[in-house]
Coordinates of C-alpha atoms in Angstrom, one line a residue:
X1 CA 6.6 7.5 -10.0
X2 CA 7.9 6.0 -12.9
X3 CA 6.8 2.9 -14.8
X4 CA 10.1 1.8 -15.2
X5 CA 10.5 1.1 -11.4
X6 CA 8.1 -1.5 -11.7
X7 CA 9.2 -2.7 -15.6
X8 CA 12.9 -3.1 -14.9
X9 CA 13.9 -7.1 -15.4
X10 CA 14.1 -8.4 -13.0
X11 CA 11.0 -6.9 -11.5
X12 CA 10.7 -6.1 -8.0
X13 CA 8.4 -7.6 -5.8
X14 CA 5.5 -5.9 -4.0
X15 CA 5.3 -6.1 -0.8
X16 CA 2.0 -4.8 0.9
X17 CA 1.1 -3.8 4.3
X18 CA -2.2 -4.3 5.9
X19 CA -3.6 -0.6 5.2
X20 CA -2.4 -1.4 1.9
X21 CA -4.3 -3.9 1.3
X22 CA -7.2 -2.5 2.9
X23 CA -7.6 0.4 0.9
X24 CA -7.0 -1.8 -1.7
X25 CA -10.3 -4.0 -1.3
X26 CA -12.0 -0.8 -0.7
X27 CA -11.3 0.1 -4.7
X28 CA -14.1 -3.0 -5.2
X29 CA -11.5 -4.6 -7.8
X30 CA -8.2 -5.0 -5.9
X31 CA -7.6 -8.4 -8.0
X32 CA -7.7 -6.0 -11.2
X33 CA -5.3 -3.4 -9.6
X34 CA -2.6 -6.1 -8.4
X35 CA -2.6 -8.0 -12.2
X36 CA -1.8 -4.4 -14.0
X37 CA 1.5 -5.0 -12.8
X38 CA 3.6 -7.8 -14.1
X39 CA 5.5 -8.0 -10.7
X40 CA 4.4 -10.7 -8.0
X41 CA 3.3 -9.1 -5.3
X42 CA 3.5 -10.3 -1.6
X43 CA 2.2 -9.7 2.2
X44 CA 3.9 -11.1 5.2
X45 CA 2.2 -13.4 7.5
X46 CA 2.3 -10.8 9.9
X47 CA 0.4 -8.2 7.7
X48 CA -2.5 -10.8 7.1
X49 CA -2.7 -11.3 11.5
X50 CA -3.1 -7.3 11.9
X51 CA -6.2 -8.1 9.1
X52 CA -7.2 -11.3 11.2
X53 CA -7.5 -9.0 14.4
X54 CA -9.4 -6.4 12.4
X55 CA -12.4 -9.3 12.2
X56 CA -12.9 -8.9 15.9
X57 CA -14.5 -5.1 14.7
X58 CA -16.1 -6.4 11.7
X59 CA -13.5 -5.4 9.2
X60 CA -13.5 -8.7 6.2
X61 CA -9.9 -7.4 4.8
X62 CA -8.7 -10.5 6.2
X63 CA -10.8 -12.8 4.2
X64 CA -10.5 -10.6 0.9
X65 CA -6.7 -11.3 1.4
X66 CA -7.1 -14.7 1.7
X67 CA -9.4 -15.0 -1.2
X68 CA -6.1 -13.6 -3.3
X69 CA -3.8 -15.8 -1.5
X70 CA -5.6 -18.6 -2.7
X71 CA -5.9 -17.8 -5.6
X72 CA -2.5 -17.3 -6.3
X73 CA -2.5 -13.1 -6.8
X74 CA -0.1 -12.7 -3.9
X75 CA 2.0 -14.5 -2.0
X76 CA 1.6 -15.3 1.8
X77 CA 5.8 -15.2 2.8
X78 CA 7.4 -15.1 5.9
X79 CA 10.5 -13.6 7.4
X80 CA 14.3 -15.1 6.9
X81 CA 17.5 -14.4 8.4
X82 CA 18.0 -11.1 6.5
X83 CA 14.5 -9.5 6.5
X84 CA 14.1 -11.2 10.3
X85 CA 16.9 -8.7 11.8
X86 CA 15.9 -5.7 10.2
X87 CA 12.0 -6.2 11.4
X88 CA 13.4 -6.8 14.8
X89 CA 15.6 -3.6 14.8
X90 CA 12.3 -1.8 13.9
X91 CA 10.2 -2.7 16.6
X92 CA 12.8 -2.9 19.3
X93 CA 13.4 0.7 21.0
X94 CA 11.3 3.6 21.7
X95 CA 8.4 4.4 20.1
X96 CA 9.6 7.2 18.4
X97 CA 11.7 4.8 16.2
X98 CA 9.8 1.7 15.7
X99 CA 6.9 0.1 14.0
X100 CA 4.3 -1.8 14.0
X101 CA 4.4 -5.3 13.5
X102 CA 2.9 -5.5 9.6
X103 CA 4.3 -2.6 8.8
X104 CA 8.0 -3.9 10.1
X105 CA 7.8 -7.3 8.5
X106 CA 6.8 -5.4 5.4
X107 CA 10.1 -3.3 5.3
X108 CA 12.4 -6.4 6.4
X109 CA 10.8 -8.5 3.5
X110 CA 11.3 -6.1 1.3
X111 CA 14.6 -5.9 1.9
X112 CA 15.1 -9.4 2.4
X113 CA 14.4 -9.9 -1.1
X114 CA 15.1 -6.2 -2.8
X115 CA 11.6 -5.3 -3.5
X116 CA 9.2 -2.5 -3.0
X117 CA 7.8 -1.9 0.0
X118 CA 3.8 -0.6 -0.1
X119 CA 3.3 1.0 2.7
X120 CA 0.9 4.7 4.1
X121 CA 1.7 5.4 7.5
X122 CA 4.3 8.6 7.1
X123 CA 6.1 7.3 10.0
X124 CA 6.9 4.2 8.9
X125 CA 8.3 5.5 5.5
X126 CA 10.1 8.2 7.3
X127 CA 11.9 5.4 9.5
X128 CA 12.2 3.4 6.1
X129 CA 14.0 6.2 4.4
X130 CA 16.3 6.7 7.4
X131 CA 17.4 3.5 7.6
X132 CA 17.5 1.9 4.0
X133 CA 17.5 5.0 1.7
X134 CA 18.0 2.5 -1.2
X135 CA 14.4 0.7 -0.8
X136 CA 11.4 1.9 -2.7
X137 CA 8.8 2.9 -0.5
X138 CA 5.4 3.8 -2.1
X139 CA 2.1 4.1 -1.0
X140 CA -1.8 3.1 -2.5
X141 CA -2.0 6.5 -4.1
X142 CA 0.6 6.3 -6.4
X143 CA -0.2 2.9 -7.3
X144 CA -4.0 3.9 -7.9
X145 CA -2.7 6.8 -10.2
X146 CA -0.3 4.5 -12.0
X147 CA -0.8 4.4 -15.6
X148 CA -1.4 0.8 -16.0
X149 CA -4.1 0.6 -13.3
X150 CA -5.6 3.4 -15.6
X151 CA -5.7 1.2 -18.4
X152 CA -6.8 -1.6 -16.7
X153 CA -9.7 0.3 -15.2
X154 CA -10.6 2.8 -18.0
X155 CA -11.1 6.1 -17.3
X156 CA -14.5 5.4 -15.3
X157 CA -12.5 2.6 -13.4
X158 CA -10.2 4.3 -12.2
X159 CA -12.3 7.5 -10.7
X160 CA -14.3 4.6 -9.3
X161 CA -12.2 2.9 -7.3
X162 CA -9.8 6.0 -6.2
X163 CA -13.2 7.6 -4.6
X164 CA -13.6 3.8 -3.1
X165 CA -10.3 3.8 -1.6
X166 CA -11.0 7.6 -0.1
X167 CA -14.1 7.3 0.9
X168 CA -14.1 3.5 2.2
X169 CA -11.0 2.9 4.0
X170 CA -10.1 6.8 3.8
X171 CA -6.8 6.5 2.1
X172 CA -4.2 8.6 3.2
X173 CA -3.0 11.3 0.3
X174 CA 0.4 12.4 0.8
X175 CA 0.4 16.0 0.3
X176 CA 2.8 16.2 -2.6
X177 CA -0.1 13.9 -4.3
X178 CA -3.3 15.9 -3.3
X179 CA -3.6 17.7 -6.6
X180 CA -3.3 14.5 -8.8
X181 CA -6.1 12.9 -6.8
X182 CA -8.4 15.6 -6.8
X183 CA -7.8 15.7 -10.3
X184 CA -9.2 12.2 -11.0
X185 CA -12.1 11.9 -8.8
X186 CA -13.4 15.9 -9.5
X187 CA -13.7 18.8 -6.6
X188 CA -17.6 18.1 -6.2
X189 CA -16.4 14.4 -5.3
X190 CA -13.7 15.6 -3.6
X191 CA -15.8 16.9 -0.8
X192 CA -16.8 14.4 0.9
X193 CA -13.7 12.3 1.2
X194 CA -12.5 13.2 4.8
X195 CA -9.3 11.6 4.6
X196 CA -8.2 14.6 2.2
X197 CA -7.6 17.9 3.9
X198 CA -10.2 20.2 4.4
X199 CA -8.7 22.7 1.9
X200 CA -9.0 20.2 -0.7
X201 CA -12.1 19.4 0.4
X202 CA -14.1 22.9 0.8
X203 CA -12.6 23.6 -3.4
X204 CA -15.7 22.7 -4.4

């Protein structure tokens, strides 16, 4: 992922799911993370109710995220005409072919506005890059391994709160970024994340 697809003017906005978000506070300096980028970043109302329900099980995403809100590091939006349509075409039909209700607002924010969505779950970008092939889809890890979270971090940082994100939340890798992240957090470390595959796990 390139730099410039957060650096073009006007920048995109960021648009985060729940699990974003999650593995996110799970780095131990999300605030850090989201100010690298010069973008405003974003989270439906409907993302930050999946985090409220998570409270029931003892999860505190929800109150991490509202911590930001407040502070003004993202924005709490909701749904208009445009992005409105397109979440209710993604969670009305078979399962096979919809979402989940953060994920869905996510997307039809997004596109509401022409931003980015951040989202994991590989069906939900498969279904994103079916239907609107011209959205930006990407997920925590390539933010984490984004060079200006590197430099906000430092070196230390940023190994830091890639093994938080893995071994907290238990990011998802996509496989096509397994090598990077082994890379930065070491093949000792890399052993006992258990959301990376077990091949990338037993290297060590």
């Amino acid at each position: 992922m390139s730099s410039s697809n957060f650096l073009t003017d006007p920048r995109p906005v960021l648009v985060a799911d729940a699990s974003v978000v999650i593995n996110l506070n799970a780095t131990g300096c999300a605030r850090a993370i989201i100010t690298a980028f010069p973008n405003r970043w974003a989270v439906t109302a409907n993302a930050l109710a999946e985090l409220v329900g998570g409270m029931r099980n003892g999860h505190d995403d929800a109150r991490a995220l509202q911590t930001l809100i407040d502070a003004g590091v993202i924005d709490l939006v909701g749904l208009g005409d445009n992005g409105g349509r397109v979440y209710e075409a993604l969670i009305d039909g078979s399962a096979l072919r919809t979402l989940d209700d953060g994920e869905a607002a996510t997307i039809g924010y997004a596109h509401e506005v022409g931003g980015i969505a951040l989202i994991d779950e590989r069906k939900a970008m498969n279904l994103c890059a079916d239907r609107f092939p011209d959205m930006l889809v990407v997920s925590t890890v390539q933010l984490l391994l984004h060079e200006a979270v590197v430099r906000a971090l430092g070196q230390r940082g940023h190994v830091d709160a890639v093994l938080g994100a893995l071994q907290k939340a238990r990011m998802r890798v996509p496989p096509d970024r397994i090598s990077q992240v082994v890379a930065v957090i070491g093949e000792k470390s890399a052993a006992s994340c258990l959301s990376l595959p077990k091949a990338a796990r037993a290297a060590s």
